Tab-separated table of C-alpha atoms in Angstrom:
chain	number	residue	atom	x	y	z
A	1318	MET	CA	-61.859	67.224	12.656
A	1319	TYR	CA	-65.316	66.466	13.884
A	1320	ALA	CA	-67.335	68.041	11.040
A	1321	GLN	CA	-68.046	64.754	9.142
A	1322	ARG	CA	-69.053	62.942	12.211
A	1323	ARG	CA	-71.321	65.848	13.173
A	1324	ARG	CA	-73.217	65.624	9.912
A	1325	LYS	CA	-73.907	61.953	10.478
A	1326	ARG	CA	-75.213	62.407	14.007
A	1327	LEU	CA	-76.934	65.701	14.355
A	1328	SER	CA	-78.157	66.394	17.848
A	1329	ARG	CA	-81.831	67.077	18.450
A	1330	ASP	CA	-81.599	67.195	22.164
A	1331	VAL	CA	-81.121	70.927	22.952
A	1332	HIS	CA	-82.979	71.006	26.332
A	1333	TYR	CA	-79.806	71.594	28.306
A	1334	ILE	CA	-78.588	74.261	26.014
A	1335	GLN	CA	-81.925	76.149	26.044
A	1336	THR	CA	-81.872	76.016	29.862
A	1337	GLU	CA	-78.353	77.515	29.889
A	1338	LEU	CA	-78.734	80.077	27.081
A	1339	GLY	CA	-82.458	80.699	26.771
A	1340	PRO	CA	-84.826	79.819	23.996
A	1341	ILE	CA	-83.392	79.136	20.503
A	1342	ARG	CA	-85.060	81.539	18.087
A	1343	THR	CA	-84.091	79.886	14.823
A	1344	ILE	CA	-82.079	76.726	14.053
A	1345	PRO	CA	-80.442	76.782	10.680
A	1346	LEU	CA	-80.187	73.580	8.544
A	1347	ALA	CA	-76.383	73.493	9.001
A	1348	PRO	CA	-73.928	75.702	10.788
A	1349	SER	CA	-72.009	78.320	8.795
A	1350	PRO	CA	-68.723	77.034	7.389
A	1351	ASP	CA	-66.837	79.782	9.261
A	1352	ILE	CA	-66.558	77.516	12.387
A	1353	PRO	CA	-62.761	77.829	12.936
A	1354	ASP	CA	-62.069	74.185	13.587
A	1355	ASP	CA	-58.771	74.507	11.744
A	1356	LYS	CA	-57.568	77.601	13.641
A	1357	CYS	CA	-55.554	77.932	16.745
A	1358	PRO	CA	-57.467	78.143	20.162
A	1359	ALA	CA	-56.896	81.902	20.531
A	1360	ARG	CA	-58.552	82.498	17.113
A	1361	ARG	CA	-61.432	80.218	18.050
A	1362	LYS	CA	-62.027	82.255	21.225
A	1363	GLU	CA	-62.031	85.493	19.256
A	1364	TRP	CA	-64.572	84.020	16.886
A	1365	TRP	CA	-66.844	82.873	19.718
A	1366	ASP	CA	-66.568	86.244	21.566
A	1367	GLY	CA	-67.556	88.023	18.398
A	1368	LEU	CA	-70.847	86.127	18.000
A	1369	SER	CA	-74.190	87.442	18.992
A	1370	GLU	CA	-76.241	85.475	21.626
A	1371	ASP	CA	-78.575	84.268	18.833
A	1372	GLN	CA	-75.684	83.018	16.717
A	1373	ARG	CA	-74.198	81.145	19.721
A	1374	ARG	CA	-77.578	79.444	20.370
A	1375	GLU	CA	-77.812	78.407	16.738
A	1376	TYR	CA	-74.332	76.929	16.689
A	1377	LEU	CA	-74.976	75.014	19.872
A	1378	ALA	CA	-78.256	73.704	18.648
A	1379	VAL	CA	-77.129	72.501	15.419
A	1380	ALA	CA	-73.472	71.333	16.177
A	1381	PRO	CA	-73.040	70.623	19.861
A	1382	ASP	CA	-70.505	67.949	19.171
A	1383	LEU	CA	-68.433	70.279	17.113
A	1384	ILE	CA	-68.514	73.234	19.472
A	1385	GLY	CA	-68.108	71.186	22.570
A	1386	ASN	CA	-64.757	69.715	21.315
A	1387	LEU	CA	-63.223	72.996	20.175
A	1388	ASP	CA	-60.307	74.147	22.258
A	1389	GLY	CA	-60.510	77.869	22.889
A	1390	ILE	CA	-64.322	77.803	23.517
A	1391	PRO	CA	-65.184	78.676	27.095
A	1392	SER	CA	-65.678	75.662	29.448
A	1393	LEU	CA	-69.217	76.540	30.382
A	1394	VAL	CA	-70.166	76.455	26.759
A	1395	ARG	CA	-68.252	73.207	26.037
A	1396	ASP	CA	-69.881	71.603	29.052
A	1397	ALA	CA	-73.373	72.585	27.988
A	1398	ALA	CA	-72.824	71.364	24.414
A	1399	ASN	CA	-71.243	68.057	25.351
A	1400	ARG	CA	-74.011	67.317	28.005
A	1401	ALA	CA	-76.541	67.914	25.189
A	1402	TYR	CA	-74.575	65.653	22.814
A	1403	LEU	CA	-73.819	62.918	25.252
A	1404	PRO	CA	-77.345	61.275	25.136
A	1405	VAL	CA	-77.146	61.255	21.361
A	1406	LEU	CA	-73.811	59.457	21.564
A	1407	ILE	CA	-75.149	56.907	23.981
A	1408	ASP	CA	-78.195	56.310	21.836
A	1409	SER	CA	-75.951	55.742	18.747
A	1410	LEU	CA	-73.803	53.188	20.603
A	1411	ALA	CA	-76.793	51.410	22.054
A	1412	GLN	CA	-77.926	50.644	18.459
A	1413	GLN	CA	-74.604	49.119	17.566
A	1414	SER	CA	-73.463	45.565	18.155
A	1415	GLY	CA	-70.173	44.121	19.140
A	1416	PRO	CA	-67.893	44.191	22.243
A	1417	GLU	CA	-66.206	47.479	21.327
A	1418	ALA	CA	-69.474	49.445	21.101
A	1419	ARG	CA	-70.642	47.861	24.310
A	1420	THR	CA	-67.462	48.795	26.154
A	1421	LYS	CA	-67.718	52.442	25.103
A	1422	LEU	CA	-71.367	52.619	25.895
A	1423	GLU	CA	-70.767	51.377	29.392
A	1424	GLY	CA	-68.051	53.984	29.771
A	1425	LEU	CA	-70.251	56.796	28.542
A	1426	ARG	CA	-73.117	55.806	30.873
A	1427	ALA	CA	-70.660	55.784	33.822
A	1428	ILE	CA	-69.425	59.252	32.794
A	1429	GLU	CA	-73.070	60.453	32.571
A	1430	ARG	CA	-73.425	59.265	36.210
A	1431	ALA	CA	-70.196	60.929	37.243
A	1432	LEU	CA	-71.384	64.268	35.905
A	1433	THR	CA	-74.107	64.328	38.537
A	1434	THR	CA	-71.350	65.266	40.993
A	1435	PRO	CA	-71.413	69.102	41.520
A	1436	GLY	CA	-68.427	70.788	39.984
A	1437	MET	CA	-67.930	68.406	37.081
A	1438	TYR	CA	-67.487	69.782	33.495
A	1439	LEU	CA	-67.545	67.729	30.275
A	1440	LEU	CA	-65.061	69.416	28.020
A	1441	GLY	CA	-64.904	66.745	25.362
A	1442	ILE	CA	-66.450	63.441	24.277
A	1443	GLY	CA	-66.303	61.144	21.417
A	1444	ASP	CA	-66.475	57.425	20.383
A	1445	GLU	CA	-63.803	57.410	17.793
A	1446	GLY	CA	-61.036	54.796	18.280
A	1447	THR	CA	-61.230	53.480	21.816
A	1448	GLY	CA	-63.139	56.586	22.952
A	1449	ARG	CA	-62.121	59.933	24.194
A	1450	ALA	CA	-63.259	61.957	27.142
A	1451	ILE	CA	-62.101	65.255	28.791
A	1452	VAL	CA	-63.584	65.856	32.233
A	1453	SER	CA	-62.748	68.585	34.696
A	1454	TYR	CA	-63.587	68.872	38.401
A	1455	GLY	CA	-63.844	72.676	38.859
A	1456	ASN	CA	-64.070	75.305	36.274
A	1457	PRO	CA	-60.676	75.730	34.520
A	1458	ASP	CA	-61.656	79.092	33.145
A	1459	THR	CA	-62.032	80.625	36.714
A	1460	SER	CA	-59.434	78.635	38.608
A	1461	LYS	CA	-56.166	79.904	39.576
A	1462	THR	CA	-54.538	76.527	39.557
A	1463	VAL	CA	-55.286	74.072	36.805
A	1464	THR	CA	-53.747	70.531	36.622
A	1465	THR	CA	-54.092	67.980	34.012
A	1466	HIS	CA	-53.802	64.098	34.136
A	1467	VAL	CA	-53.210	62.067	31.021
A	1468	PRO	CA	-54.016	58.310	31.491
A	1469	ASP	CA	-51.530	55.772	30.403
A	1470	PRO	CA	-51.339	54.803	26.783
A	1471	GLY	CA	-53.882	51.991	25.994
A	1472	THR	CA	-56.426	53.397	28.588
A	1473	LYS	CA	-59.930	52.845	27.103
A	1474	LEU	CA	-63.146	54.618	27.562
A	1475	ASN	CA	-64.899	51.995	29.659
A	1476	ALA	CA	-66.739	51.618	32.920
A	1477	ASP	CA	-63.500	50.944	34.827
A	1478	PHE	CA	-61.914	54.173	33.640
A	1479	ALA	CA	-65.104	56.262	34.432
A	1480	GLU	CA	-65.843	54.691	37.789
A	1481	GLU	CA	-62.339	53.749	39.247
A	1482	THR	CA	-60.064	56.378	37.621
A	1483	LEU	CA	-61.979	59.464	36.593
A	1484	ARG	CA	-63.841	60.657	39.648
A	1485	PRO	CA	-61.429	59.509	42.320
A	1486	THR	CA	-58.462	61.113	40.447
A	1487	LEU	CA	-60.306	64.359	39.909
A	1488	THR	CA	-61.876	64.875	43.315
A	1489	THR	CA	-58.650	64.169	45.184
A	1490	ARG	CA	-56.618	66.689	43.102
A	1491	ALA	CA	-58.765	69.848	43.130
A	1492	GLN	CA	-60.527	72.082	45.623
A	1493	PRO	CA	-62.962	74.255	43.618
A	1494	PRO	CA	-63.345	77.126	43.015
A	1495	SER	CA	-59.631	78.020	43.444
A	1496	SER	CA	-58.408	74.972	41.540
A	1497	ALA	CA	-59.498	72.598	38.835
A	1498	SER	CA	-58.293	69.092	37.866
A	1499	ILE	CA	-58.668	67.624	34.422
A	1500	ILE	CA	-58.501	64.140	32.947
A	1501	TRP	CA	-57.606	64.137	29.262
A	1502	LEU	CA	-58.341	60.669	27.759
A	1503	ALA	CA	-57.489	60.613	24.059
A	1504	THR	CA	-57.151	58.087	21.391
A	1505	ASP	CA	-53.750	56.845	20.308
A	1506	THR	CA	-54.041	58.970	17.234
A	1507	ASP	CA	-54.595	62.083	19.344
A	1508	ARG	CA	-51.473	61.166	21.298
A	1509	GLU	CA	-49.387	61.213	18.162
A	1510	THR	CA	-50.498	64.730	17.092
A	1511	PRO	CA	-50.302	68.203	18.802
A	1512	ALA	CA	-53.812	67.605	20.207
A	1513	TYR	CA	-52.649	67.897	23.874
A	1514	ALA	CA	-50.588	70.911	23.376
A	1515	GLU	CA	-53.559	72.549	21.585
A	1516	PHE	CA	-55.813	71.619	24.464
A	1517	LEU	CA	-53.462	73.319	26.911
A	1518	SER	CA	-53.301	76.391	24.553
A	1519	GLY	CA	-57.169	76.407	24.810
A	1520	LEU	CA	-57.057	76.414	28.562
A	1521	SER	CA	-54.778	79.455	28.573
A	1522	ALA	CA	-56.931	81.232	26.060
A	1523	THR	CA	-60.170	80.895	28.129
A	1524	ASN	CA	-58.716	81.264	31.652
A	1525	THR	CA	-59.663	84.548	33.297
A	1526	ALA	CA	-57.786	83.896	36.647
A	1527	GLY	CA	-54.273	83.304	35.458
A	1528	ASP	CA	-53.116	79.662	35.493
A	1529	GLU	CA	-50.421	78.800	37.967
A	1530	SER	CA	-49.986	75.325	36.742
A	1531	LEU	CA	-50.958	73.405	33.698
């Protein structure tokens, strides 16, 4: 789903990933076509678990936007990839003109500020449509209770969403490390597809504590 967009905006900011996973030995020109973006979350987790550390570093370095948005990839990995990709997305929108780009830019910058709160995880990000963002307070992979909140249709990725909805909603619903609360902001197109069900399947695939609520 995100492969074509990845090719257009290849991330060069790998500092965060290098800090998390260590130095990157080699960076291929393009990731291998075997990234299972068309597979179910459980198959994606199996694929990731079967990679070597060097392979994981390579994929994260060359395609953070793709890896960061794959349901079934561990939350720590998605967070690292999306935090590396977020500045690239912000820079891209900053170079565009028009009210729509400016609105999403303000939203992304507000999310960037919200991520300084300890316990926040960026599980998905994108500027397609009116913008998309998946943010968790608490690690859903290690929490016994995971809840999700889907904003009303028509909610846009803007500063109001990030400042008035995202952080207050998350921090009042979860008590890490035993629980995690997630906001799943998707485009209208995502709402009309099995995207949300796939996201929940991904949470089940990566959770190691046993989810009591999804």
